[in-house]
C-alpha positions as CSV (number, residue, x, y, z in Angstrom):
1,M,4.8,-16.3,6.7
2,E,1.9,-15.7,9.0
3,L,-1.0,-13.4,8.1
4,V,-3.7,-12.3,10.5
5,A,-6.9,-10.3,9.8
6,G,-9.7,-9.2,12.0
7,S,-13.4,-8.9,10.9
8,Y,-16.6,-7.0,11.7
9,E,-18.0,-10.4,12.6
10,Q,-15.9,-10.5,15.9
11,V,-13.5,-13.2,14.6
12,L,-9.7,-13.1,14.1
13,F,-8.5,-15.2,11.2
14,G,-5.0,-16.6,10.9
15,F,-3.4,-17.9,7.7
16,T,0.0,-19.5,6.9
17,V,1.2,-18.2,3.5
18,H,3.4,-20.5,1.5
19,P,5.5,-19.3,-1.5
20,E,5.2,-21.6,-4.5
21,P,7.8,-20.7,-7.2
22,Q,6.6,-21.6,-10.7
23,A,8.6,-21.4,-14.0
24,S,6.9,-19.5,-16.7
25,G,9.0,-19.3,-19.9
26,D,12.4,-17.9,-19.1
27,K,11.2,-16.0,-16.0
28,E,10.5,-17.4,-12.6
29,Q,7.3,-16.2,-11.0
30,Q,6.3,-16.6,-7.4
31,Q,2.8,-17.4,-6.3
32,W,1.6,-17.2,-2.7
33,T,-1.0,-19.6,-1.3
34,P,-2.8,-18.8,2.0
35,V,-3.8,-21.8,4.1
36,A,-6.3,-21.3,7.0
37,D,-4.4,-21.8,10.3
38,F,-6.8,-20.7,13.0
39,T,-9.9,-18.7,13.9
40,H,-10.4,-17.0,17.2
41,H,-13.7,-15.6,18.4
42,A,-13.0,-13.8,21.7
43,H,-15.0,-10.6,21.4
44,T,-18.6,-9.7,21.7
45,A,-18.4,-6.8,19.2
46,S,-16.5,-6.1,15.9
47,L,-12.7,-6.0,16.0
48,S,-11.3,-2.5,15.6
49,A,-7.5,-3.0,16.0
50,V,-5.0,-5.8,15.5
51,A,-1.2,-6.0,16.3
52,V,1.3,-8.9,16.3
53,N,4.8,-9.6,17.6
54,S,6.9,-12.8,17.2
55,R,4.5,-14.9,19.2
56,F,1.3,-13.1,20.2
57,V,-1.7,-11.5,18.4
58,V,-3.6,-8.9,20.3
59,T,-7.0,-7.7,19.2
60,G,-9.0,-4.6,20.3
61,S,-12.7,-4.3,19.9
62,K,-15.8,-2.1,20.3
63,D,-16.5,-4.3,23.4
64,E,-13.7,-2.2,25.2
65,T,-11.4,-5.2,25.7
66,I,-8.0,-6.3,24.4
67,H,-7.6,-10.1,23.9
68,I,-4.3,-11.9,23.6
69,Y,-3.9,-15.0,21.4
70,D,-0.8,-17.2,21.5
71,M,0.0,-18.2,17.9
72,K,2.6,-20.8,19.1
73,K,0.2,-22.8,21.2
74,K,-2.9,-21.7,19.3
75,I,-4.8,-20.8,22.4
76,E,-6.2,-17.7,24.0
77,H,-3.7,-16.2,26.5
78,G,-5.9,-13.8,28.4
79,A,-7.6,-10.3,28.2
80,L,-6.6,-6.8,29.2
81,V,-9.3,-4.6,30.7
82,H,-8.4,-0.9,31.3
83,H,-10.0,1.3,28.6
84,N,-13.5,2.7,28.5
85,G,-14.7,2.8,24.9
86,T,-13.7,1.2,21.6
87,I,-10.0,0.2,21.3
88,T,-8.9,2.2,18.3
89,C,-5.2,1.3,18.0
90,L,-2.7,-1.3,19.1
91,K,1.1,-1.3,18.5
92,F,3.8,-3.6,19.7
93,Y,7.4,-2.4,20.2
94,G,9.6,-5.5,20.1
95,S,8.5,-8.4,22.3
96,R,8.5,-6.5,25.5
97,H,5.9,-3.7,25.2
98,L,2.4,-3.0,23.8
99,I,0.8,0.4,23.5
100,S,-2.9,0.8,23.2
101,G,-5.2,3.8,22.5
102,A,-9.0,4.1,22.8
103,E,-12.0,6.3,22.6
104,D,-11.5,7.3,26.3
105,G,-8.6,9.4,25.3
106,L,-6.0,7.2,27.1
107,I,-2.8,5.7,25.8
108,C,-1.7,2.7,27.9
109,V,1.8,1.1,28.0
110,W,1.7,-2.6,28.7
111,D,4.3,-5.1,29.8
112,A,4.0,-7.7,27.1
113,K,5.6,-10.4,29.3
114,K,3.5,-10.0,32.5
115,W,0.7,-8.3,30.7
116,E,0.4,-5.5,33.3
117,C,-0.4,-1.9,32.6
118,L,2.8,0.1,33.3
119,K,1.5,3.5,32.4
120,S,-1.8,5.2,31.6
121,I,-1.5,8.5,29.9
122,R,-4.4,11.0,29.4
123,A,-3.4,11.6,25.8
124,H,-6.3,13.5,24.1
125,K,-9.4,15.4,25.1
126,G,-11.3,13.4,22.5
127,H,-10.7,9.9,21.1
128,V,-7.3,8.6,20.3
129,T,-7.7,7.7,16.7
130,F,-4.2,6.4,15.9
131,L,-0.7,6.1,17.2
132,S,2.8,5.1,15.9
133,I,6.0,4.3,17.8
134,H,9.3,5.7,16.6
135,P,11.8,2.9,15.6
136,S,14.0,3.9,18.6
137,G,11.1,3.1,21.0
138,K,11.7,6.4,22.7
139,L,9.0,8.5,21.0
140,A,5.5,8.0,19.9
141,L,3.0,10.0,17.9
142,S,-0.7,10.1,18.4
143,V,-3.6,11.9,16.7
144,G,-7.1,12.4,18.1
145,T,-10.5,13.9,17.7
146,D,-9.4,17.0,19.5
147,K,-7.5,18.1,16.3
148,T,-4.1,17.7,17.8
149,L,-0.9,15.8,16.8
150,R,1.0,14.9,19.9
151,T,4.6,13.7,20.4
152,W,5.2,11.5,23.5
153,N,8.4,10.8,25.4
154,L,7.9,7.1,26.1
155,V,11.0,7.0,28.4
156,E,9.4,9.4,30.8
157,G,5.8,8.8,29.9
158,R,5.0,12.5,29.3
159,S,4.0,14.8,26.5
160,A,6.9,16.2,24.5
161,F,5.2,18.4,21.9
162,I,1.6,19.3,20.9
163,K,0.7,20.6,17.4
164,N,-2.8,21.9,16.6
165,I,-4.1,20.7,13.2
166,K,-7.1,22.1,11.4
167,Q,-9.0,18.8,11.0
168,N,-9.2,15.4,12.7
169,A,-6.4,13.2,11.5
170,H,-7.1,9.5,11.4
171,I,-3.7,8.0,10.7
172,V,-0.1,8.8,11.7
173,E,2.9,6.7,10.8
174,W,6.7,6.9,11.2
175,S,9.1,6.0,8.3
176,P,11.4,3.0,8.9
177,R,14.4,5.2,9.9
178,G,12.2,7.6,11.9
179,E,13.5,10.6,10.0
180,K,10.0,11.5,8.7
181,Y,6.4,10.8,9.5
182,V,3.0,11.1,7.7
183,V,-0.3,12.4,8.9
184,V,-3.4,11.4,7.1
185,I,-6.6,13.6,7.0
186,L,-9.3,12.2,4.7
187,N,-7.7,11.9,1.2
188,K,-4.6,14.0,2.1
189,I,-1.2,12.9,3.4
190,D,1.0,15.5,5.0
191,V,4.7,14.5,5.1
192,Y,6.6,15.9,8.1
193,Q,10.4,16.0,8.7
194,L,11.4,15.1,12.2
195,D,14.2,17.6,12.5
196,T,12.0,20.6,11.7
197,A,8.6,19.1,12.8
198,S,7.1,20.9,9.7
199,I,5.4,19.8,6.6
200,S,7.8,19.1,3.7
201,G,5.0,18.2,1.2
202,T,1.5,17.0,0.7
203,I,0.2,14.0,-1.2
204,K,-3.4,13.8,-2.4
205,N,-5.2,10.5,-3.1
206,E,-8.3,10.1,-5.3
207,K,-10.5,9.1,-2.4
208,R,-10.5,8.8,1.4
209,I,-7.4,6.9,2.7
210,S,-8.0,4.0,5.0
211,S,-4.4,2.7,5.4
212,V,-0.8,3.6,4.7
213,T,2.4,1.5,4.9
214,F,6.0,2.5,4.4
215,L,7.7,0.1,2.0
216,S,11.0,2.0,2.4
217,D,12.0,5.2,3.9
218,S,10.7,7.1,0.9
219,V,8.1,4.9,-0.7
220,L,4.6,4.8,0.8
221,A,1.8,2.3,-0.1
222,V,-1.7,3.9,0.1
223,A,-5.1,2.2,0.1
224,G,-8.5,3.7,0.5
225,D,-12.2,3.8,-0.4
226,E,-11.5,2.5,-3.9
227,E,-10.2,-0.5,-5.8
228,V,-6.5,0.5,-6.3
229,V,-3.3,0.5,-4.3
230,R,-1.0,3.4,-5.1
231,F,2.8,3.8,-4.4
232,F,3.9,7.3,-3.7
233,D,7.4,8.8,-3.4
234,C,7.4,10.9,-0.2
235,D,10.3,13.1,-1.5
236,S,9.1,14.0,-4.9
237,L,5.4,13.5,-3.9
238,V,4.7,11.7,-7.2
239,C,2.7,8.5,-7.7
240,L,5.1,5.9,-8.8
241,C,2.5,3.3,-9.8
242,E,-0.9,1.9,-9.0
243,F,-2.7,-1.4,-9.5
244,K,-6.2,-2.7,-9.0
245,A,-6.6,-5.3,-6.3
246,H,-10.2,-5.6,-5.2
247,E,-13.7,-4.5,-6.2
248,N,-14.2,-2.6,-3.0
249,R,-12.3,-0.6,-0.4
250,Y,-9.6,-2.3,1.6
251,F,-6.6,-1.8,3.9
252,F,-3.2,-3.2,4.8
253,P,-3.4,-5.2,8.0
254,Q,0.3,-5.3,8.7
255,P,3.4,-3.8,7.0
256,V,5.3,-6.4,4.9
257,C,8.6,-6.2,3.1
258,I,8.6,-9.0,0.5
259,C,5.1,-8.5,-0.8
260,V,2.0,-6.3,-0.4
261,V,-0.9,-7.8,1.5
262,S,-4.3,-6.1,1.3
263,V,-7.6,-7.1,2.9
264,N,-10.9,-6.4,1.3
265,V,-13.6,-5.5,3.7
266,I,-16.1,-7.6,1.7
267,H,-14.3,-10.3,-0.2
268,G,-11.2,-11.4,1.6
269,I,-7.4,-11.4,1.0
270,I,-5.2,-10.9,-2.0
271,L,-1.5,-11.6,-2.2
């Protein structure tokens, strides 16, 4: 398994994570050992977004550029220059397309083979703070500092729906099946149903939320400005469990299925 993490120090770190089963009594426990694989210092300012597909890592930065790193060859593959302002979000859809958002209010669709900008959409009047692609690849959601939640038709490259919200949301995320999505505002998570486009329930965390990841279509992992990770059921809205992972706030760099990976902004990585 590969693990990548960006830093405030302008550097992208790559790790290969090896499972090491160990017998303990009658039960078998699995330990995970991260081994440093590569570092890449391409930006002149802190990293603000990271995305990966089967071969490439892309990083966005406050220096207004997107850099591409080839994990197979372990070399820099090039840079994308189109946005004005900090790159705030990057999302791959499969191996063919990359979508980026930035403080200039634009959402750009890139060909991830030729690395050309296929479409530039004026998405928000303020900054684009986050975006998420529907599992079908036909829709996307974005939130911005103009206090709107916008649905995008990616097939036609146009706006499909605009919903005004009372505060600036900083995270939006589809569930794995795409039947629901969550919108995060400070320490609150609103759960929406796709068929009604309305809120079916609200989850409140102890402190401000910095990252969410769906572990299944109903279970959501939540990390924030505190030491614990919490698992919530999006249907019953109850906290299923929580555990302490770090001494400071942290976030999930990438969704994972076989384990939860969290990155501490001060101390490093826990598996």
